[in-house]
Tab-separated table of C-alpha atoms in Angstrom:
chain	number	residue	atom	x	y	z
A	1000	UNK	CA	-46.862	-2.700	-30.478
A	1001	UNK	CA	-50.216	-1.328	-31.154
A	1002	UNK	CA	-51.444	1.696	-29.504
A	1003	UNK	CA	-54.969	2.223	-28.062
A	1004	UNK	CA	-57.538	4.824	-29.514
A	1005	UNK	CA	-57.051	6.956	-26.529
A	1006	UNK	CA	-53.240	7.561	-27.532
A	1007	UNK	CA	-53.703	7.987	-31.226
A	1008	UNK	CA	-54.292	11.281	-32.740
A	1009	UNK	CA	-57.731	12.103	-34.229
A	1010	UNK	CA	-59.135	14.683	-36.726
A	1011	UNK	CA	-61.891	15.560	-34.214
A	1012	UNK	CA	-61.684	15.779	-30.426
A	1013	UNK	CA	-63.999	13.642	-28.344
A	1014	UNK	CA	-67.031	15.699	-27.347
A	1015	UNK	CA	-69.644	13.115	-27.038
A	1016	UNK	CA	-70.851	13.136	-23.311
A	1017	UNK	CA	-71.676	9.415	-22.238
A	1018	UNK	CA	-74.613	8.641	-19.945
A	1019	UNK	CA	-74.540	7.895	-16.314
A	1020	UNK	CA	-75.062	4.293	-17.448
A	1021	UNK	CA	-71.965	4.148	-19.397
A	1022	UNK	CA	-69.931	6.306	-16.870
A	1023	UNK	CA	-70.974	3.643	-14.027
A	1024	UNK	CA	-69.628	0.891	-16.295
A	1025	UNK	CA	-66.335	2.664	-16.813
A	1026	UNK	CA	-65.733	3.921	-13.196
A	1027	UNK	CA	-67.607	1.697	-10.854
A	1028	UNK	CA	-68.038	-1.716	-12.503
A	1029	UNK	CA	-65.419	-4.329	-11.565
A	1030	UNK	CA	-64.578	-8.032	-12.588
A	1031	UNK	CA	-64.076	-10.195	-9.810
A	1032	UNK	CA	-60.162	-9.600	-9.818
A	1033	UNK	CA	-60.891	-6.082	-9.207
A	1034	UNK	CA	-60.229	-4.618	-12.464
A	1035	UNK	CA	-62.506	-2.448	-14.505
A	1036	UNK	CA	-64.595	-4.004	-17.201
A	1037	UNK	CA	-63.628	-1.048	-19.346
A	1038	UNK	CA	-60.275	0.331	-19.759
A	1039	UNK	CA	-59.806	3.894	-20.741
A	1040	UNK	CA	-58.812	2.920	-24.367
A	1041	UNK	CA	-62.098	1.021	-24.780
A	1042	UNK	CA	-64.235	3.775	-23.414
A	1043	UNK	CA	-62.510	5.947	-25.897
A	1044	UNK	CA	-63.205	3.360	-28.722
A	1045	UNK	CA	-67.035	3.398	-27.866
A	1046	UNK	CA	-67.017	7.135	-27.722
A	1047	UNK	CA	-65.669	7.580	-31.449
A	1048	UNK	CA	-68.530	5.387	-32.490
A	1049	UNK	CA	-71.089	7.309	-30.434
A	1050	UNK	CA	-69.675	10.635	-31.722
A	1051	UNK	CA	-69.683	9.645	-35.437
A	1052	UNK	CA	-73.170	8.582	-35.007
A	1053	UNK	CA	-74.564	11.569	-32.936
A	1054	UNK	CA	-72.813	14.133	-35.172
A	1055	UNK	CA	-72.666	12.734	-38.623
A	1056	UNK	CA	-75.488	10.034	-38.811
A	1057	UNK	CA	-73.177	7.375	-39.540
A	1058	UNK	CA	-71.080	4.600	-37.934
A	1059	UNK	CA	-67.509	4.159	-37.507
A	1060	UNK	CA	-65.011	1.165	-37.938
A	1061	UNK	CA	-63.133	0.105	-34.780
A	1062	UNK	CA	-59.852	-1.452	-36.066
A	1063	UNK	CA	-57.850	-2.040	-32.797
A	1064	UNK	CA	-55.425	-5.198	-32.901
A	1065	UNK	CA	-56.573	-8.498	-31.907
A	1066	UNK	CA	-57.111	-8.654	-27.928
A	1067	UNK	CA	-57.511	-5.138	-27.163
A	1068	UNK	CA	-61.320	-5.490	-26.329
A	1069	UNK	CA	-63.371	-4.561	-29.382
A	1070	UNK	CA	-66.016	-6.858	-28.035
A	1071	UNK	CA	-66.514	-4.647	-25.032
A	1072	UNK	CA	-66.317	-1.405	-27.118
A	1073	UNK	CA	-69.196	-2.473	-28.900
A	1074	UNK	CA	-70.936	-3.766	-25.979
A	1075	UNK	CA	-70.384	-0.399	-24.531
A	1076	UNK	CA	-71.925	1.334	-27.558
A	1077	UNK	CA	-75.084	-0.780	-27.371
A	1078	UNK	CA	-75.466	0.056	-23.357
A	1079	UNK	CA	-75.156	3.690	-24.218
A	1080	UNK	CA	-77.911	3.522	-26.813
A	1081	UNK	CA	-80.324	1.352	-24.814
A	1082	UNK	CA	-79.654	3.429	-21.941
A	1083	UNK	CA	-80.440	6.705	-23.442
A	1084	UNK	CA	-83.132	5.631	-25.795
A	1085	UNK	CA	-81.151	5.954	-29.008
A	1086	UNK	CA	-82.164	2.514	-30.071
A	1087	UNK	CA	-84.703	-0.295	-28.847
A	1088	UNK	CA	-83.927	-2.826	-31.186
A	1089	UNK	CA	-80.010	-3.650	-31.984
A	1090	UNK	CA	-78.671	-6.316	-34.289
A	1091	UNK	CA	-75.201	-7.697	-33.591
A	1092	UNK	CA	-73.723	-9.937	-36.081
A	1093	UNK	CA	-70.409	-11.969	-35.720
A	1094	UNK	CA	-68.301	-14.734	-37.123
A	1095	UNK	CA	-69.675	-17.871	-35.687
A	1096	UNK	CA	-71.981	-19.347	-33.258
A	1097	UNK	CA	-69.389	-19.453	-30.436
A	1098	UNK	CA	-68.733	-15.988	-31.084
A	1099	UNK	CA	-72.441	-15.337	-30.415
A	1100	UNK	CA	-72.244	-16.716	-26.750
A	1101	UNK	CA	-68.785	-14.904	-26.265
A	1102	UNK	CA	-70.330	-11.638	-27.405
A	1103	UNK	CA	-73.503	-12.195	-24.765
A	1104	UNK	CA	-70.995	-12.879	-22.089
A	1105	UNK	CA	-69.092	-9.440	-22.849
A	1106	UNK	CA	-72.409	-7.646	-23.024
A	1107	UNK	CA	-73.347	-8.766	-19.524
A	1108	UNK	CA	-70.082	-8.392	-18.347
A	1109	UNK	CA	-69.815	-4.686	-19.450
A	1110	UNK	CA	-73.157	-4.107	-17.785
A	1111	UNK	CA	-72.740	-5.741	-14.393
A	1112	UNK	CA	-69.053	-7.034	-14.011
A	1113	UNK	CA	-70.613	-10.778	-14.386
A	1114	UNK	CA	-70.812	-12.933	-17.183
A	1115	UNK	CA	-73.849	-14.861	-18.107
A	1116	UNK	CA	-72.096	-18.046	-18.818
A	1117	UNK	CA	-69.043	-19.621	-16.983
A	1118	UNK	CA	-66.103	-20.857	-18.707
A	1119	UNK	CA	-67.365	-24.455	-19.408
A	1120	UNK	CA	-70.376	-22.875	-20.991
A	1121	UNK	CA	-72.878	-23.460	-18.162
A	1122	UNK	CA	-75.105	-20.779	-16.852
A	1123	UNK	CA	-73.633	-18.855	-13.555
A	1124	UNK	CA	-75.321	-19.173	-10.225
A	1125	UNK	CA	-75.851	-15.012	-10.513
A	1126	UNK	CA	-76.390	-14.007	-14.142
A	1127	UNK	CA	-75.025	-10.868	-15.390
A	1128	UNK	CA	-77.453	-8.238	-16.319
A	1129	UNK	CA	-77.794	-5.891	-19.398
A	1130	UNK	CA	-80.776	-3.416	-19.772
A	1131	UNK	CA	-82.191	-5.190	-22.720
A	1132	UNK	CA	-83.219	-8.849	-23.636
A	1133	UNK	CA	-80.432	-10.591	-25.173
A	1134	UNK	CA	-81.540	-13.053	-27.788
A	1135	UNK	CA	-79.791	-15.523	-30.364
A	1136	UNK	CA	-81.669	-15.418	-33.574
A	1137	UNK	CA	-80.976	-19.106	-34.410
A	1138	UNK	CA	-82.884	-20.150	-31.359
A	1139	UNK	CA	-86.009	-19.506	-33.587
A	1140	UNK	CA	-84.917	-21.887	-36.224
A	1141	UNK	CA	-87.668	-24.610	-37.337
A	1142	UNK	CA	-84.973	-27.285	-37.600
A	1143	UNK	CA	-81.642	-28.291	-36.080
A	1144	UNK	CA	-80.051	-27.819	-39.495
A	1145	UNK	CA	-80.457	-24.106	-39.607
A	1146	UNK	CA	-78.804	-23.000	-42.477
A	1147	UNK	CA	-80.934	-25.027	-44.810
A	1148	UNK	CA	-84.490	-24.698	-43.457
A	1149	UNK	CA	-86.488	-21.533	-43.172
A	1150	UNK	CA	-86.659	-19.718	-39.862
A	1151	UNK	CA	-89.715	-18.353	-38.474
A	1152	UNK	CA	-90.970	-15.332	-40.077
A	1153	UNK	CA	-91.572	-12.771	-38.335
A	1154	UNK	CA	-89.493	-13.424	-34.774
A	1155	UNK	CA	-92.130	-14.237	-32.279
A	1156	UNK	CA	-91.018	-11.255	-30.137
A	1157	UNK	CA	-92.259	-8.898	-32.608
A	1158	UNK	CA	-91.759	-5.084	-31.999
A	1159	UNK	CA	-90.895	-5.273	-28.268
A	1160	UNK	CA	-87.800	-3.847	-26.881
A	1161	UNK	CA	-85.278	-3.326	-25.806
A	1162	UNK	CA	-83.938	-6.331	-27.508
A	1163	UNK	CA	-80.240	-7.197	-28.654
A	1164	UNK	CA	-80.450	-9.782	-31.448
A	1165	UNK	CA	-77.219	-11.621	-32.109
A	1166	UNK	CA	-76.724	-13.761	-35.128
A	1167	UNK	CA	-73.678	-15.380	-36.684
A	1168	UNK	CA	-72.749	-14.298	-40.232
A	1169	UNK	CA	-73.208	-17.857	-41.887
A	1170	UNK	CA	-76.897	-17.658	-40.765
A	1171	UNK	CA	-77.427	-14.105	-41.656
A	1172	UNK	CA	-78.730	-14.842	-45.396
A	1173	UNK	CA	-81.223	-17.449	-43.944
A	1174	UNK	CA	-82.441	-15.190	-41.434
A	1175	UNK	CA	-82.375	-11.764	-43.328
A	1176	UNK	CA	-86.015	-11.588	-44.361
A	1177	UNK	CA	-87.069	-12.067	-40.625
A	1178	UNK	CA	-84.605	-9.366	-39.597
A	1179	UNK	CA	-85.627	-7.083	-42.125
A	1180	UNK	CA	-89.352	-7.417	-40.838
A	1181	UNK	CA	-88.122	-6.751	-37.371
A	1182	UNK	CA	-86.486	-3.640	-38.602
A	1183	UNK	CA	-83.471	-3.215	-36.175
A	1184	UNK	CA	-82.870	0.498	-34.988
A	1185	UNK	CA	-79.091	-0.263	-35.255
A	1186	UNK	CA	-76.470	-2.639	-36.474
A	1187	UNK	CA	-73.295	-3.523	-34.666
A	1188	UNK	CA	-70.857	-5.759	-36.653
A	1189	UNK	CA	-68.205	-7.970	-34.805
A	1190	UNK	CA	-65.704	-9.348	-37.084
A	1191	UNK	CA	-67.198	-7.425	-40.146
A	1192	UNK	CA	-64.435	-8.582	-42.467
A	1193	UNK	CA	-66.614	-11.622	-42.823
A	1194	UNK	CA	-68.690	-9.713	-45.214
A	1195	UNK	CA	-65.991	-8.524	-47.348
A	1196	UNK	CA	-67.362	-10.477	-50.469
A	1197	UNK	CA	-70.357	-8.428	-51.130
A	1198	UNK	CA	-71.603	-10.963	-53.786
A	1199	UNK	CA	-71.725	-13.712	-51.423
A	1200	UNK	CA	-75.010	-14.652	-49.587
A	1201	UNK	CA	-73.904	-13.215	-46.580
A	1202	UNK	CA	-72.588	-10.117	-48.098
A	1203	UNK	CA	-76.023	-9.316	-49.873
A	1204	UNK	CA	-77.596	-9.964	-46.795
A	1205	UNK	CA	-75.503	-7.573	-44.929
A	1206	UNK	CA	-76.038	-4.858	-47.714
A	1207	UNK	CA	-79.920	-5.414	-47.421
A	1208	UNK	CA	-79.896	-4.800	-43.631
A	1209	UNK	CA	-77.463	-2.125	-43.508
A	1210	UNK	CA	-79.387	-0.223	-46.393
A	1211	UNK	CA	-82.663	-0.384	-44.323
C-alpha cells in the first residue's frame, strides 16, 4: 500500500509555516459528511511544494498514488499563494476538459467545503468560494472547434487578479501565445505526465510557459 507523504522520510524537515487561510482549510473546513477537506498527508504534500518554492526558488513533483488527493494538494498550494500574495495569476494545466471542471470543484471545496458543481454537472445552489476568480481558458475560443481556431489574444481579463486560469493539455499549444501575453506568476501542472513528449506541440508549449 502506498504511504502518504506525512509518513515518508524526507531529506529536509518541513519548516514552512502555512498562513491562517491554509490552516483554516485544514482544521476548520469540513465536507457535508463532517470529514475535513484536507487530510494530514494532503497538507504535508502541499507544504513540500510550498517549502521548495520558498527556500529554493523552484517547484516540486507530487507523485502520490492514484486516489490520494493530489488535486486537493495543488488546490491548497494555490490557496496559500493567493492568500499570502505570492501569486496573483496562476495557470493550472490538466489532462482533459472534464478534468478542468473537476479541478475547479476541488479548488472551491478546499477553500469552502462546497463544490461549485453537483455530480450531474449543474451549478450548486450555494456555490463554493475561492479567493480568486476561476476561469476556463477555453471559454474564450473564437470557435466551438477550439483546437483548430485562433483563440482571443490577449485574454479579455488582462492583468487583473487574483485569477486562477485552467486549461487542458490538448488546448495548451493553441492558447500558448495568449497565456504568455498574460504572464502568469505561477504554474501548477495536474497530470503533468501528459507533457512527457517535449517535441510534441503541447510539450513545446509547456516548455515555453515554464521558461517564462
